[in-house]
Coordinates of C-alpha atoms in Angstrom, one line a residue:
M19 CA 136.2 122.2 80.5
V20 CA 133.7 122.1 83.3
N21 CA 131.2 125.4 83.5
L22 CA 128.5 124.7 85.9
T23 CA 126.2 127.3 87.7
L24 CA 123.9 125.9 90.5
Y25 CA 121.1 128.1 91.3
G26 CA 119.8 127.1 94.7
L27 CA 119.2 127.7 98.5
D28 CA 121.0 125.9 101.4
P29 CA 117.7 125.4 103.3
S30 CA 116.5 123.8 100.5
P31 CA 116.6 119.8 100.5
P32 CA 116.8 119.2 96.9
T33 CA 119.7 121.9 96.6
R34 CA 121.4 120.0 99.1
A35 CA 121.3 116.7 97.5
V36 CA 122.7 118.3 94.3
K37 CA 125.4 119.9 96.1
M38 CA 126.2 116.4 97.8
T39 CA 126.6 115.0 94.2
L40 CA 128.6 117.5 93.2
A41 CA 131.0 117.3 95.9
A42 CA 130.9 113.2 95.5
L43 CA 132.1 113.9 91.9
Q44 CA 134.7 116.9 92.8
L45 CA 133.1 119.2 90.4
A46 CA 133.8 122.7 90.6
Y47 CA 130.9 125.1 90.3
K48 CA 129.4 128.6 90.6
Y49 CA 126.6 128.7 93.2
V50 CA 124.0 131.5 92.8
N51 CA 121.8 131.6 95.9
V52 CA 117.9 132.2 95.2
N53 CA 116.1 133.2 98.1
V54 CA 112.6 131.7 97.8
L55 CA 111.5 133.6 101.0
K56 CA 111.6 136.6 99.0
A57 CA 110.3 135.4 95.7
E58 CA 113.7 135.8 94.1
Q59 CA 113.0 132.9 92.0
L60 CA 109.4 134.6 90.4
S61 CA 111.9 137.4 89.0
P62 CA 111.5 137.9 85.2
A63 CA 115.4 136.9 84.8
Y64 CA 115.1 133.7 86.8
L65 CA 111.5 132.9 84.7
Q66 CA 113.2 133.4 81.5
K67 CA 115.6 130.4 82.7
N68 CA 113.1 128.3 84.8
P69 CA 109.4 128.9 83.9
Q70 CA 108.6 126.3 86.7
H71 CA 110.5 128.7 88.9
T72 CA 112.1 126.2 90.9
V73 CA 115.5 125.2 92.7
P74 CA 117.7 123.7 92.3
M75 CA 118.6 124.5 88.8
L76 CA 121.8 123.7 86.8
E77 CA 123.5 125.3 83.9
D78 CA 125.9 123.3 82.1
G79 CA 127.4 125.6 79.3
P80 CA 124.3 126.5 77.1
A81 CA 122.1 123.3 78.8
R82 CA 119.8 124.6 81.3
F83 CA 117.5 122.2 83.5
W84 CA 115.8 122.0 87.0
D85 CA 114.5 119.0 89.2
S86 CA 117.1 117.7 91.7
H87 CA 116.8 113.9 90.6
A88 CA 117.2 114.9 86.9
I89 CA 120.3 116.9 88.0
M90 CA 122.3 114.3 89.9
A91 CA 121.3 111.6 87.3
Y92 CA 122.8 114.0 84.5
L93 CA 125.9 114.8 86.7
V94 CA 127.0 111.0 87.1
R95 CA 126.1 110.2 83.4
K96 CA 128.3 112.7 82.4
Y97 CA 131.2 113.4 84.9
A98 CA 131.6 110.4 86.9
K99 CA 134.5 108.0 86.6
D100 CA 132.3 105.0 87.2
D101 CA 128.7 104.2 87.6
A102 CA 128.5 103.7 91.3
L103 CA 126.5 106.3 92.3
Y104 CA 123.7 105.6 89.7
P105 CA 124.5 102.1 88.7
K106 CA 123.7 101.1 84.9
N107 CA 122.7 97.5 85.9
F108 CA 119.3 97.4 85.0
Y109 CA 118.0 96.1 88.5
K110 CA 120.3 98.3 90.7
R111 CA 119.0 101.4 88.7
A112 CA 115.4 100.4 89.0
L113 CA 116.1 100.4 92.9
V114 CA 117.6 103.6 92.8
D115 CA 115.0 105.1 90.6
Q116 CA 112.3 103.5 92.9
R117 CA 113.9 105.3 96.0
L118 CA 114.1 108.6 94.1
H119 CA 110.2 108.5 92.9
F120 CA 109.4 107.5 96.6
E121 CA 111.7 110.8 97.7
S122 CA 109.9 112.9 95.0
G123 CA 106.5 112.0 95.9
V124 CA 106.0 110.5 99.2
V125 CA 108.7 112.0 101.3
F126 CA 109.3 115.3 99.7
A127 CA 105.9 116.3 98.2
H128 CA 103.6 114.7 100.7
A129 CA 105.1 114.8 103.9
L130 CA 108.1 117.5 103.8
I131 CA 106.4 120.1 101.4
S132 CA 103.1 120.2 102.7
I133 CA 103.8 120.9 106.2
T134 CA 106.6 123.5 105.3
R135 CA 104.3 125.2 103.1
M136 CA 101.9 125.7 105.9
V137 CA 104.4 126.8 108.5
L138 CA 107.0 128.6 106.4
F139 CA 105.5 130.2 103.4
L140 CA 101.6 130.6 104.9
G141 CA 102.6 131.2 108.4
Q142 CA 100.0 129.0 110.1
T143 CA 100.5 128.3 113.9
K144 CA 98.5 125.1 113.9
V145 CA 99.2 122.3 111.4
P146 CA 96.8 119.2 110.8
K147 CA 97.5 116.0 112.6
E148 CA 97.6 114.2 109.4
R149 CA 100.8 116.4 108.3
I150 CA 102.4 114.8 111.1
Q151 CA 101.2 111.5 110.3
A152 CA 102.7 111.8 106.7
I153 CA 106.3 112.5 108.4
V154 CA 105.7 109.5 110.5
E155 CA 104.6 107.3 107.3
A156 CA 107.9 108.2 105.5
Y157 CA 110.1 107.3 108.5
D158 CA 108.0 103.9 108.7
F159 CA 108.7 103.1 104.8
V160 CA 112.4 104.0 105.0
E161 CA 113.1 101.8 108.2
A162 CA 111.1 99.0 106.0
F163 CA 113.3 99.7 103.1
L164 CA 116.6 99.5 105.4
N165 CA 115.4 96.2 107.1
Q166 CA 114.2 94.5 103.8
E167 CA 117.4 93.0 103.0
D168 CA 119.4 94.8 105.7
H169 CA 121.4 97.1 103.2
E170 CA 123.9 99.3 104.2
Y171 CA 122.6 102.3 102.1
I172 CA 118.9 103.1 101.1
A173 CA 119.1 101.4 97.6
G174 CA 121.5 98.3 98.5
D175 CA 125.1 97.9 99.9
Q176 CA 126.5 101.0 98.0
L177 CA 126.3 104.7 98.2
T178 CA 124.1 106.5 95.2
I179 CA 122.1 109.3 94.3
A180 CA 119.4 107.9 96.4
D181 CA 120.9 108.5 99.6
F182 CA 121.8 112.1 98.7
S183 CA 118.1 112.9 97.9
L184 CA 116.7 111.0 101.1
I185 CA 119.2 112.3 103.7
S186 CA 118.4 115.9 102.5
S187 CA 114.7 115.4 103.0
I188 CA 114.9 113.3 106.2
S189 CA 117.4 115.5 107.9
S190 CA 114.9 118.2 107.8
M191 CA 112.0 116.4 108.8
V192 CA 113.3 116.0 112.1
A193 CA 112.3 119.5 112.6
Y194 CA 108.8 118.5 112.7
V195 CA 109.2 114.8 114.2
E196 CA 112.2 113.7 115.9
I197 CA 113.4 110.3 114.8
D198 CA 113.0 107.6 117.9
P199 CA 115.9 105.3 117.9
V200 CA 114.3 102.5 119.4
K201 CA 111.2 102.5 117.0
Y202 CA 114.0 103.3 113.8
P203 CA 117.1 101.6 114.2
K204 CA 117.9 101.2 111.1
L205 CA 116.9 104.6 109.9
R206 CA 119.1 106.0 112.5
A207 CA 122.1 103.8 111.8
W208 CA 121.8 105.1 108.2
M209 CA 121.5 108.8 109.0
R210 CA 124.8 108.5 111.2
R211 CA 126.7 106.6 108.4
M212 CA 125.7 109.3 105.8
E213 CA 126.6 112.0 108.5
Q214 CA 130.0 110.4 108.5
L215 CA 130.7 110.8 104.8
P216 CA 132.8 114.3 104.0
V217 CA 130.1 115.0 101.4
Y218 CA 127.5 115.4 104.5
A219 CA 129.1 118.9 105.0
E220 CA 127.2 119.9 102.0
N221 CA 124.0 119.3 103.5
A222 CA 124.6 119.6 107.4
E223 CA 124.5 123.7 107.3
G224 CA 121.7 123.9 105.2
A225 CA 119.7 121.3 107.4
R226 CA 120.7 123.5 110.3
L227 CA 119.2 126.6 108.9
F228 CA 116.0 124.7 107.8
I229 CA 115.4 123.4 111.2
A230 CA 116.4 126.8 112.8
S231 CA 113.6 128.5 110.6
V232 CA 110.9 125.9 111.3
K233 CA 111.7 126.0 115.3
K234 CA 111.5 130.0 115.1
A235 CA 107.9 129.5 113.9
K236 CA 106.9 127.8 116.9
F237 CA 103.9 125.7 115.3
T238 CA 101.3 123.4 117.2
V239 CA 99.6 120.1 115.9
A240 CA 95.8 120.6 116.0
E241 CA 94.0 117.9 117.3

């Protein structure tokens, strides 16, 4: 019997990535909203469960852990009927892992969360130009990945958890920098491909909420 509880926040890209994975695996779960803007992740009850006080966090019966990449890989290993979303083949899995690490370190940490912390958490109305450039650089890399071997998806010709991870962040970064379809044709085509998947519904509303919050902040870029 599956007994899953996901703690998260819909505007959070990592939370959305996990929700897409759960949808792809057709797993039922309880969802607990944790409002990080109101510091609910710092409550004693949450800290007891997760000392790192991050979202998302998954409970699977007595097991409890966090980090979206770890959660997605765990869910596929334990509950998937096959290994399509996280291949067992050494090379294919290495490629998926590389894209996941890229999303975590370059896209999310360096590009997205850095500027988001300034705009939404610290209330800065002017952000350094290099923060915008970090987003552009991330777009450049993804375009290069997709163009390298003309893949349909981010880690090859089949959908994987790397796609869920990256689409959740990139669909949020458009709040800061729109994607030029002329400069990034492969990136835009991949995004459209992802948007057509039934599981994308788990990302769409959260991305809309995230973008609305950023637009409401009315930040400008410092020269």
